[in-house]
Amino acid sequence: MKFLSAASTAALAGLLLLVPTAHGASYFKCSEDQNFAISALDRLIHYCDVNIAKSGDPVGPDGKACKTYRWRQFTPRGSSVEYILQLIDIAPFFRIYEKSYEDYRLNPAGTWELCPYHNDT
């Protein structure tokens, strides 16, 4: 039963990230026309854990591994994009990186790219 609860929570978290950002809101703008609203990301920060960080992930401003949450989205072309949410000590207190994969076999097509932060308020 606990697995179903965790799976439901993860699915809900993914759906919340797909909600488009409202005009005038703070958000991170990634490729593939993905915008992640700060309000949606706020709901995910309690899932962040330093044990989720992997070798090769960007490090924090202090040079250490960050508390991280990661997820992947597949594109209609058969490729995928992996995202990581990292907690940091500098406003807005987290950041989003993305990495593209060329196919479903998870062969990386690039390196981690920082999604720019926009504050349109």
PDB file of C-alpha atoms in Angstrom:
ATOM      1  CA  MET A   1       0.000   0.000   0.000  1.00  0.00           C
ATOM      2  CA  LYS A   2       2.864   2.335   0.759  1.00  0.00           C
ATOM      3  CA  PHE A   3       4.151   1.846  -2.814  1.00  0.00           C
ATOM      4  CA  LEU A   4       0.833   2.952  -4.269  1.00  0.00           C
ATOM      5  CA  SER A   5       0.905   6.055  -2.118  1.00  0.00           C
ATOM      6  CA  ALA A   6       4.450   6.899  -3.242  1.00  0.00           C
ATOM      7  CA  ALA A   7       3.558   6.257  -6.885  1.00  0.00           C
ATOM      8  CA  SER A   8       0.475   8.456  -6.630  1.00  0.00           C
ATOM      9  CA  THR A   9       2.478  11.237  -5.031  1.00  0.00           C
ATOM     10  CA  ALA A  10       5.142  11.073  -7.742  1.00  0.00           C
ATOM     11  CA  ALA A  11       2.503  11.123 -10.493  1.00  0.00           C
ATOM     12  CA  LEU A  12       0.794  14.122  -8.925  1.00  0.00           C
ATOM     13  CA  ALA A  13       4.108  15.938  -8.593  1.00  0.00           C
ATOM     14  CA  GLY A  14       4.801  15.360 -12.290  1.00  0.00           C
ATOM     15  CA  LEU A  15       1.377  16.627 -13.276  1.00  0.00           C
ATOM     16  CA  LEU A  16       1.788  19.764 -11.180  1.00  0.00           C
ATOM     17  CA  LEU A  17       4.970  20.563 -13.061  1.00  0.00           C
ATOM     18  CA  LEU A  18       3.081  20.480 -16.354  1.00  0.00           C
ATOM     19  CA  VAL A  19       0.725  23.258 -15.278  1.00  0.00           C
ATOM     20  CA  PRO A  20       1.618  26.339 -17.336  1.00  0.00           C
ATOM     21  CA  THR A  21       2.956  29.327 -15.500  1.00  0.00           C
ATOM     22  CA  ALA A  22       0.613  32.245 -15.004  1.00  0.00           C
ATOM     23  CA  HIS A  23       1.506  35.628 -16.434  1.00  0.00           C
ATOM     24  CA  GLY A  24       3.362  37.658 -13.850  1.00  0.00           C
ATOM     25  CA  ALA A  25       4.625  34.644 -11.899  1.00  0.00           C
ATOM     26  CA  SER A  26       8.199  33.624 -11.121  1.00  0.00           C
ATOM     27  CA  TYR A  27       9.377  30.600 -13.080  1.00  0.00           C
ATOM     28  CA  PHE A  28      12.276  28.706 -14.631  1.00  0.00           C
ATOM     29  CA  LYS A  29      12.277  28.547 -18.435  1.00  0.00           C
ATOM     30  CA  CYS A  30      13.758  25.373 -19.907  1.00  0.00           C
ATOM     31  CA  SER A  31      13.969  24.053 -23.461  1.00  0.00           C
ATOM     32  CA  GLU A  32      11.107  22.180 -25.128  1.00  0.00           C
ATOM     33  CA  ASP A  33       8.874  25.100 -24.014  1.00  0.00           C
ATOM     34  CA  GLN A  34       8.897  23.831 -20.432  1.00  0.00           C
ATOM     35  CA  ASN A  35       8.245  26.496 -17.811  1.00  0.00           C
ATOM     36  CA  PHE A  36       8.289  25.492 -14.165  1.00  0.00           C
ATOM     37  CA  ALA A  37       6.426  27.845 -11.823  1.00  0.00           C
ATOM     38  CA  ILE A  38       7.991  28.565  -8.448  1.00  0.00           C
ATOM     39  CA  SER A  39       4.648  27.741  -6.828  1.00  0.00           C
ATOM     40  CA  ALA A  40       4.701  24.228  -8.363  1.00  0.00           C
ATOM     41  CA  LEU A  41       8.339  23.661  -7.404  1.00  0.00           C
ATOM     42  CA  ASP A  42       7.601  24.720  -3.812  1.00  0.00           C
ATOM     43  CA  ARG A  43       5.458  21.599  -3.532  1.00  0.00           C
ATOM     44  CA  LEU A  44       8.408  19.373  -4.465  1.00  0.00           C
ATOM     45  CA  ILE A  45      11.123  20.643  -2.160  1.00  0.00           C
ATOM     46  CA  HIS A  46      10.289  18.183   0.617  1.00  0.00           C
ATOM     47  CA  TYR A  47      11.204  15.347  -1.824  1.00  0.00           C
ATOM     48  CA  CYS A  48      14.744  16.730  -2.237  1.00  0.00           C
ATOM     49  CA  ASP A  49      17.496  14.701  -0.621  1.00  0.00           C
ATOM     50  CA  VAL A  50      21.281  14.794  -0.936  1.00  0.00           C
ATOM     51  CA  ASN A  51      21.216  11.001  -1.496  1.00  0.00           C
ATOM     52  CA  ILE A  52      19.341  11.555  -4.779  1.00  0.00           C
ATOM     53  CA  ALA A  53      22.264  13.560  -6.184  1.00  0.00           C
ATOM     54  CA  LYS A  54      24.453  11.575  -8.589  1.00  0.00           C
ATOM     55  CA  SER A  55      28.057  11.830  -9.664  1.00  0.00           C
ATOM     56  CA  GLY A  56      28.200  14.330 -12.527  1.00  0.00           C
ATOM     57  CA  ASP A  57      25.332  16.471 -11.233  1.00  0.00           C
ATOM     58  CA  PRO A  58      26.092  20.186 -10.863  1.00  0.00           C
ATOM     59  CA  VAL A  59      27.369  21.039  -7.387  1.00  0.00           C
ATOM     60  CA  GLY A  60      26.135  23.869  -5.193  1.00  0.00           C
ATOM     61  CA  PRO A  61      27.745  27.292  -4.766  1.00  0.00           C
ATOM     62  CA  ASP A  62      29.771  25.802  -1.901  1.00  0.00           C
ATOM     63  CA  GLY A  63      31.150  23.022  -4.158  1.00  0.00           C
ATOM     64  CA  LYS A  64      29.166  20.290  -2.390  1.00  0.00           C
ATOM     65  CA  ALA A  65      26.333  18.055  -3.561  1.00  0.00           C
ATOM     66  CA  CYS A  66      22.897  19.654  -3.214  1.00  0.00           C
ATOM     67  CA  LYS A  67      19.638  18.220  -1.967  1.00  0.00           C
ATOM     68  CA  THR A  68      18.101  17.068  -5.243  1.00  0.00           C
ATOM     69  CA  TYR A  69      14.864  15.822  -6.784  1.00  0.00           C
ATOM     70  CA  ARG A  70      14.913  14.398 -10.323  1.00  0.00           C
ATOM     71  CA  TRP A  71      12.384  13.410 -12.950  1.00  0.00           C
ATOM     72  CA  ARG A  72      12.278  12.652 -16.689  1.00  0.00           C
ATOM     73  CA  GLN A  73       9.843  13.624 -19.419  1.00  0.00           C
ATOM     74  CA  PHE A  74       9.618  11.942 -22.804  1.00  0.00           C
ATOM     75  CA  THR A  75       9.107  13.900 -26.021  1.00  0.00           C
ATOM     76  CA  PRO A  76       6.959  12.877 -28.994  1.00  0.00           C
ATOM     77  CA  ARG A  77      10.197  12.380 -30.995  1.00  0.00           C
ATOM     78  CA  GLY A  78      11.235   9.485 -28.753  1.00  0.00           C
ATOM     79  CA  SER A  79      13.917  11.426 -26.906  1.00  0.00           C
ATOM     80  CA  SER A  80      13.708  12.472 -23.277  1.00  0.00           C
ATOM     81  CA  VAL A  81      14.751  15.290 -20.995  1.00  0.00           C
ATOM     82  CA  GLU A  82      15.872  14.717 -17.416  1.00  0.00           C
ATOM     83  CA  TYR A  83      15.384  17.533 -14.915  1.00  0.00           C
ATOM     84  CA  ILE A  84      16.895  18.066 -11.501  1.00  0.00           C
ATOM     85  CA  LEU A  85      15.611  20.450  -8.858  1.00  0.00           C
ATOM     86  CA  GLN A  86      18.374  21.474  -6.449  1.00  0.00           C
ATOM     87  CA  LEU A  87      18.011  23.306  -3.162  1.00  0.00           C
ATOM     88  CA  ILE A  88      20.588  26.072  -2.654  1.00  0.00           C
ATOM     89  CA  ASP A  89      21.181  28.858  -0.130  1.00  0.00           C
ATOM     90  CA  ILE A  90      20.773  31.718  -2.621  1.00  0.00           C
ATOM     91  CA  ALA A  91      17.374  33.178  -3.651  1.00  0.00           C
ATOM     92  CA  PRO A  92      15.128  31.832  -5.101  1.00  0.00           C
ATOM     93  CA  PHE A  93      16.620  28.980  -2.994  1.00  0.00           C
ATOM     94  CA  PHE A  94      16.464  26.367  -5.701  1.00  0.00           C
ATOM     95  CA  ARG A  95      17.421  25.900  -9.326  1.00  0.00           C
ATOM     96  CA  ILE A  96      16.489  23.646 -12.232  1.00  0.00           C
ATOM     97  CA  TYR A  97      18.872  21.902 -14.615  1.00  0.00           C
ATOM     98  CA  GLU A  98      17.990  19.851 -17.683  1.00  0.00           C
ATOM     99  CA  LYS A  99      19.822  17.241 -19.753  1.00  0.00           C
ATOM    100  CA  SER A 100      18.622  15.886 -23.091  1.00  0.00           C
ATOM    101  CA  TYR A 101      18.792  12.225 -24.048  1.00  0.00           C
ATOM    102  CA  GLU A 102      18.792  11.173 -27.687  1.00  0.00           C
ATOM    103  CA  ASP A 103      16.664   8.068 -27.291  1.00  0.00           C
ATOM    104  CA  TYR A 104      14.759   5.864 -24.892  1.00  0.00           C
ATOM    105  CA  ARG A 105      17.979   3.940 -24.061  1.00  0.00           C
ATOM    106  CA  LEU A 106      19.024   6.976 -22.022  1.00  0.00           C
ATOM    107  CA  ASN A 107      22.124   7.812 -24.054  1.00  0.00           C
ATOM    108  CA  PRO A 108      23.009  11.371 -23.034  1.00  0.00           C
ATOM    109  CA  ALA A 109      22.963  13.904 -25.843  1.00  0.00           C
ATOM    110  CA  GLY A 110      24.387  16.741 -23.783  1.00  0.00           C
ATOM    111  CA  THR A 111      25.433  18.075 -20.434  1.00  0.00           C
ATOM    112  CA  TRP A 112      23.446  19.652 -17.630  1.00  0.00           C
ATOM    113  CA  GLU A 113      22.106  23.052 -18.684  1.00  0.00           C
ATOM    114  CA  LEU A 114      20.793  25.570 -16.156  1.00  0.00           C
ATOM    115  CA  CYS A 115      17.219  26.711 -16.837  1.00  0.00           C
ATOM    116  CA  PRO A 116      17.133  30.513 -16.474  1.00  0.00           C
ATOM    117  CA  TYR A 117      15.074  32.045 -13.686  1.00  0.00           C
ATOM    118  CA  HIS A 118      12.480  34.675 -14.656  1.00  0.00           C
ATOM    119  CA  ASN A 119      10.690  36.942 -12.203  1.00  0.00           C
ATOM    120  CA  ASP A 120       7.915  38.754 -14.062  1.00  0.00           C
ATOM    121  CA  THR A 121       6.192  40.137 -10.965  1.00  0.00           C
TER     122      THR A 121
END
